[in-house]
Amino acid sequence: MNADQERLALDALTGRVIGCVYAVSNYLGCGFLEKVYENALLLELRSAGLTAKAQYPVAVYYKNTMVGEYFVDILVNECIILELKACNALSPEHQSQCMNYLKATHLKVCLLINFGRAKVDIKRIVNQF
């Protein structure tokens, strides 16, 4: 698959994921903890025929030595990271967190999703694409 085909495939998959995010947001609204949205989104993604893994481990390396492990909220189809928040506003630190996950996994797309407001907020974070 060439770069243009990969980009189109990721865009199409991202669109499907965003549809699932809106379905969860429209149904639940705001005001719950992140875990509630994570569980609901897992159900919605899977019912849409997508592979979704919760709390997916990501090893962090420094000079070829593992120095820590983080857990991304949801990994979709082994290629898109979903980082969920339930806060008043997204911050630059949240975006940095997503970029670090992308660097550690060598993946290209992370969706930063905030369910903490009346209207769900979705930011697409891209690494080397």
C-alpha positions as protocol buffer text, in pm:
chain_id: "A"
residue {
  index: 1
  type: MET
  ca { x: 0 y: 0 z: 0 }
}
residue {
  index: 2
  type: ASN
  ca { x: 149 y: 336 z: -97 }
}
residue {
  index: 3
  type: ALA
  ca { x: 136 y: 648 z: 121 }
}
residue {
  index: 4
  type: ASP
  ca { x: -171 y: 793 z: -52 }
}
residue {
  index: 5
  type: GLN
  ca { x: -365 y: 469 z: -16 }
}
residue {
  index: 6
  type: GLU
  ca { x: -261 y: 440 z: 348 }
}
residue {
  index: 7
  type: ARG
  ca { x: -373 y: 798 z: 413 }
}
residue {
  index: 8
  type: LEU
  ca { x: -712 y: 735 z: 247 }
}
residue {
  index: 9
  type: ALA
  ca { x: -761 y: 413 z: 444 }
}
residue {
  index: 10
  type: LEU
  ca { x: -675 y: 588 z: 773 }
}
residue {
  index: 11
  type: ASP
  ca { x: -906 y: 880 z: 686 }
}
residue {
  index: 12
  type: ALA
  ca { x: -1194 y: 640 z: 617 }
}
residue {
  index: 13
  type: LEU
  ca { x: -1130 y: 451 z: 940 }
}
residue {
  index: 14
  type: THR
  ca { x: -1102 y: 777 z: 1134 }
}
residue {
  index: 15
  type: GLY
  ca { x: -1439 y: 881 z: 995 }
}
residue {
  index: 16
  type: ARG
  ca { x: -1598 y: 558 z: 1116 }
}
residue {
  index: 17
  type: VAL
  ca { x: -1444 y: 603 z: 1461 }
}
residue {
  index: 18
  type: ILE
  ca { x: -1567 y: 963 z: 1483 }
}
residue {
  index: 19
  type: GLY
  ca { x: -1917 y: 842 z: 1397 }
}
residue {
  index: 20
  type: CYS
  ca { x: -1898 y: 604 z: 1693 }
}
residue {
  index: 21
  type: VAL
  ca { x: -1774 y: 886 z: 1918 }
}
residue {
  index: 22
  type: TYR
  ca { x: -2073 y: 1103 z: 1822 }
}
residue {
  index: 23
  type: ALA
  ca { x: -2312 y: 812 z: 1883 }
}
residue {
  index: 24
  type: VAL
  ca { x: -2176 y: 770 z: 2238 }
}
residue {
  index: 25
  type: SER
  ca { x: -2178 y: 1144 z: 2304 }
}
residue {
  index: 26
  type: ASN
  ca { x: -2533 y: 1188 z: 2175 }
}
residue {
  index: 27
  type: TYR
  ca { x: -2657 y: 901 z: 2390 }
}
residue {
  index: 28
  type: LEU
  ca { x: -2471 y: 971 z: 2717 }
}
residue {
  index: 29
  type: GLY
  ca { x: -2412 y: 1346 z: 2702 }
}
residue {
  index: 30
  type: CYS
  ca { x: -2147 y: 1492 z: 2931 }
}
residue {
  index: 31
  type: GLY
  ca { x: -2086 y: 1450 z: 3304 }
}
residue {
  index: 32
  type: PHE
  ca { x: -1959 y: 1094 z: 3341 }
}
residue {
  index: 33
  type: LEU
  ca { x: -1609 y: 974 z: 3422 }
}
residue {
  index: 34
  type: GLU
  ca { x: -1374 y: 872 z: 3140 }
}
residue {
  index: 35
  type: LYS
  ca { x: -1420 y: 502 z: 3216 }
}
residue {
  index: 36
  type: VAL
  ca { x: -1792 y: 521 z: 3135 }
}
residue {
  index: 37
  type: TYR
  ca { x: -1716 y: 673 z: 2794 }
}
residue {
  index: 38
  type: GLU
  ca { x: -1439 y: 420 z: 2736 }
}
residue {
  index: 39
  type: ASN
  ca { x: -1672 y: 127 z: 2804 }
}
residue {
  index: 40
  type: ALA
  ca { x: -1952 y: 273 z: 2590 }
}
residue {
  index: 41
  type: LEU
  ca { x: -1714 y: 357 z: 2306 }
}
residue {
  index: 42
  type: LEU
  ca { x: -1569 y: 5 z: 2311 }
}
residue {
  index: 43
  type: LEU
  ca { x: -1921 y: -133 z: 2267 }
}
residue {
  index: 44
  type: GLU
  ca { x: -2000 y: 111 z: 1987 }
}
residue {
  index: 45
  type: LEU
  ca { x: -1674 y: 48 z: 1800 }
}
residue {
  index: 46
  type: ARG
  ca { x: -1714 y: -328 z: 1822 }
}
residue {
  index: 47
  type: SER
  ca { x: -2077 y: -311 z: 1709 }
}
residue {
  index: 48
  type: ALA
  ca { x: -1949 y: -116 z: 1406 }
}
residue {
  index: 49
  type: GLY
  ca { x: -1726 y: -412 z: 1320 }
}
residue {
  index: 50
  type: LEU
  ca { x: -1401 y: -254 z: 1438 }
}
residue {
  index: 51
  type: THR
  ca { x: -1135 y: -415 z: 1655 }
}
residue {
  index: 52
  type: ALA
  ca { x: -1098 y: -215 z: 1976 }
}
residue {
  index: 53
  type: LYS
  ca { x: -861 y: -292 z: 2263 }
}
residue {
  index: 54
  type: ALA
  ca { x: -888 y: -108 z: 2594 }
}
residue {
  index: 55
  type: GLN
  ca { x: -590 y: 0 z: 2804 }
}
residue {
  index: 56
  type: TYR
  ca { x: -341 y: -112 z: 2541 }
}
residue {
  index: 57
  type: PRO
  ca { x: 16 y: -118 z: 2682 }
}
residue {
  index: 58
  type: VAL
  ca { x: 284 y: 102 z: 2525 }
}
residue {
  index: 59
  type: ALA
  ca { x: 648 y: 56 z: 2621 }
}
residue {
  index: 60
  type: VAL
  ca { x: 868 y: 366 z: 2636 }
}
residue {
  index: 61
  type: TYR
  ca { x: 1236 y: 328 z: 2552 }
}
residue {
  index: 62
  type: TYR
  ca { x: 1539 y: 542 z: 2627 }
}
residue {
  index: 63
  type: LYS
  ca { x: 1857 y: 445 z: 2443 }
}
residue {
  index: 64
  type: ASN
  ca { x: 1724 y: 95 z: 2370 }
}
residue {
  index: 65
  type: THR
  ca { x: 1624 y: 35 z: 2732 }
}
residue {
  index: 66
  type: MET
  ca { x: 1261 y: 19 z: 2842 }
}
residue {
  index: 67
  type: VAL
  ca { x: 1211 y: 291 z: 3102 }
}
residue {
  index: 68
  type: GLY
  ca { x: 836 y: 282 z: 3145 }
}
residue {
  index: 69
  type: GLU
  ca { x: 500 y: 169 z: 3026 }
}
residue {
  index: 70
  type: TYR
  ca { x: 186 y: 368 z: 2954 }
}
residue {
  index: 71
  type: PHE
  ca { x: -159 y: 250 z: 2856 }
}
residue {
  index: 72
  type: VAL
  ca { x: -352 y: 411 z: 2574 }
}
residue {
  index: 73
  type: ASP
  ca { x: -725 y: 424 z: 2639 }
}
residue {
  index: 74
  type: ILE
  ca { x: -830 y: 246 z: 2319 }
}
residue {
  index: 75
  type: LEU
  ca { x: -644 y: 110 z: 2018 }
}
residue {
  index: 76
  type: VAL
  ca { x: -863 y: 69 z: 1708 }
}
residue {
  index: 77
  type: ASN
  ca { x: -773 y: -180 z: 1433 }
}
residue {
  index: 78
  type: GLU
  ca { x: -411 y: -178 z: 1551 }
}
residue {
  index: 79
  type: CYS
  ca { x: -359 y: 164 z: 1389 }
}
residue {
  index: 80
  type: ILE
  ca { x: -552 y: 447 z: 1559 }
}
residue {
  index: 81
  type: ILE
  ca { x: -507 y: 551 z: 1921 }
}
residue {
  index: 82
  type: LEU
  ca { x: -801 y: 703 z: 2109 }
}
residue {
  index: 83
  type: GLU
  ca { x: -716 y: 914 z: 2412 }
}
residue {
  index: 84
  type: LEU
  ca { x: -1028 y: 995 z: 2612 }
}
residue {
  index: 85
  type: LYS
  ca { x: -1083 y: 1286 z: 2846 }
}
residue {
  index: 86
  type: ALA
  ca { x: -1377 y: 1415 z: 3049 }
}
residue {
  index: 87
  type: CYS
  ca { x: -1260 y: 1763 z: 3142 }
}
residue {
  index: 88
  type: ASN
  ca { x: -1358 y: 2128 z: 3094 }
}
residue {
  index: 89
  type: ALA
  ca { x: -1108 y: 2188 z: 2814 }
}
residue {
  index: 90
  type: LEU
  ca { x: -828 y: 2013 z: 2632 }
}
residue {
  index: 91
  type: SER
  ca { x: -479 y: 2143 z: 2701 }
}
residue {
  index: 92
  type: PRO
  ca { x: -148 y: 2142 z: 2514 }
}
residue {
  index: 93
  type: GLU
  ca { x: -34 y: 1873 z: 2760 }
}
residue {
  index: 94
  type: HIS
  ca { x: -309 y: 1642 z: 2634 }
}
residue {
  index: 95
  type: GLN
  ca { x: -189 y: 1693 z: 2278 }
}
residue {
  index: 96
  type: SER
  ca { x: 171 y: 1624 z: 2386 }
}
residue {
  index: 97
  type: GLN
  ca { x: 55 y: 1304 z: 2552 }
}
residue {
  index: 98
  type: CYS
  ca { x: -100 y: 1191 z: 2222 }
}
residue {
  index: 99
  type: MET
  ca { x: 212 y: 1278 z: 2024 }
}
residue {
  index: 100
  type: ASN
  ca { x: 426 y: 1082 z: 2271 }
}
residue {
  index: 101
  type: TYR
  ca { x: 199 y: 780 z: 2231 }
}
residue {
  index: 102
  type: LEU
  ca { x: 237 y: 806 z: 1854 }
}
residue {
  index: 103
  type: LYS
  ca { x: 614 y: 829 z: 1878 }
}
residue {
  index: 104
  type: ALA
  ca { x: 634 y: 534 z: 2118 }
}
residue {
  index: 105
  type: THR
  ca { x: 409 y: 312 z: 1902 }
}
residue {
  index: 106
  type: HIS
  ca { x: 527 y: 437 z: 1560 }
}
residue {
  index: 107
  type: LEU
  ca { x: 162 y: 485 z: 1465 }
}
residue {
  index: 108
  type: LYS
  ca { x: 39 y: 784 z: 1266 }
}
residue {
  index: 109
  type: VAL
  ca { x: -300 y: 890 z: 1406 }
}
residue {
  index: 110
  type: CYS
  ca { x: -439 y: 960 z: 1752 }
}
residue {
  index: 111
  type: LEU
  ca { x: -781 y: 1103 z: 1824 }
}
residue {
  index: 112
  type: LEU
  ca { x: -793 y: 1314 z: 2140 }
}
residue {
  index: 113
  type: ILE
  ca { x: -1156 y: 1307 z: 2252 }
}
residue {
  index: 114
  type: ASN
  ca { x: -1309 y: 1517 z: 2529 }
}
residue {
  index: 115
  type: PHE
  ca { x: -1652 y: 1411 z: 2652 }
}
residue {
  index: 116
  type: GLY
  ca { x: -1647 y: 1673 z: 2931 }
}
residue {
  index: 117
  type: ARG
  ca { x: -1840 y: 1944 z: 2746 }
}
residue {
  index: 118
  type: ALA
  ca { x: -2193 y: 1968 z: 2610 }
}
residue {
  index: 119
  type: LYS
  ca { x: -2053 y: 1908 z: 2261 }
}
residue {
  index: 120
  type: VAL
  ca { x: -1784 y: 1641 z: 2229 }
}
residue {
  index: 121
  type: ASP
  ca { x: -1446 y: 1782 z: 2125 }
}
residue {
  index: 122
  type: ILE
  ca { x: -1228 y: 1576 z: 1889 }
}
residue {
  index: 123
  type: LYS
  ca { x: -871 y: 1664 z: 1788 }
}
residue {
  index: 124
  type: ARG
  ca { x: -684 y: 1460 z: 1529 }
}
residue {
  index: 125
  type: ILE
  ca { x: -315 y: 1435 z: 1617 }
}
residue {
  index: 126
  type: VAL
  ca { x: -89 y: 1312 z: 1335 }
}
residue {
  index: 127
  type: ASN
  ca { x: 274 y: 1199 z: 1345 }
}
residue {
  index: 128
  type: GLN
  ca { x: 490 y: 1195 z: 1030 }
}
residue {
  index: 129
  type: PHE
  ca { x: 210 y: 1170 z: 779 }
}
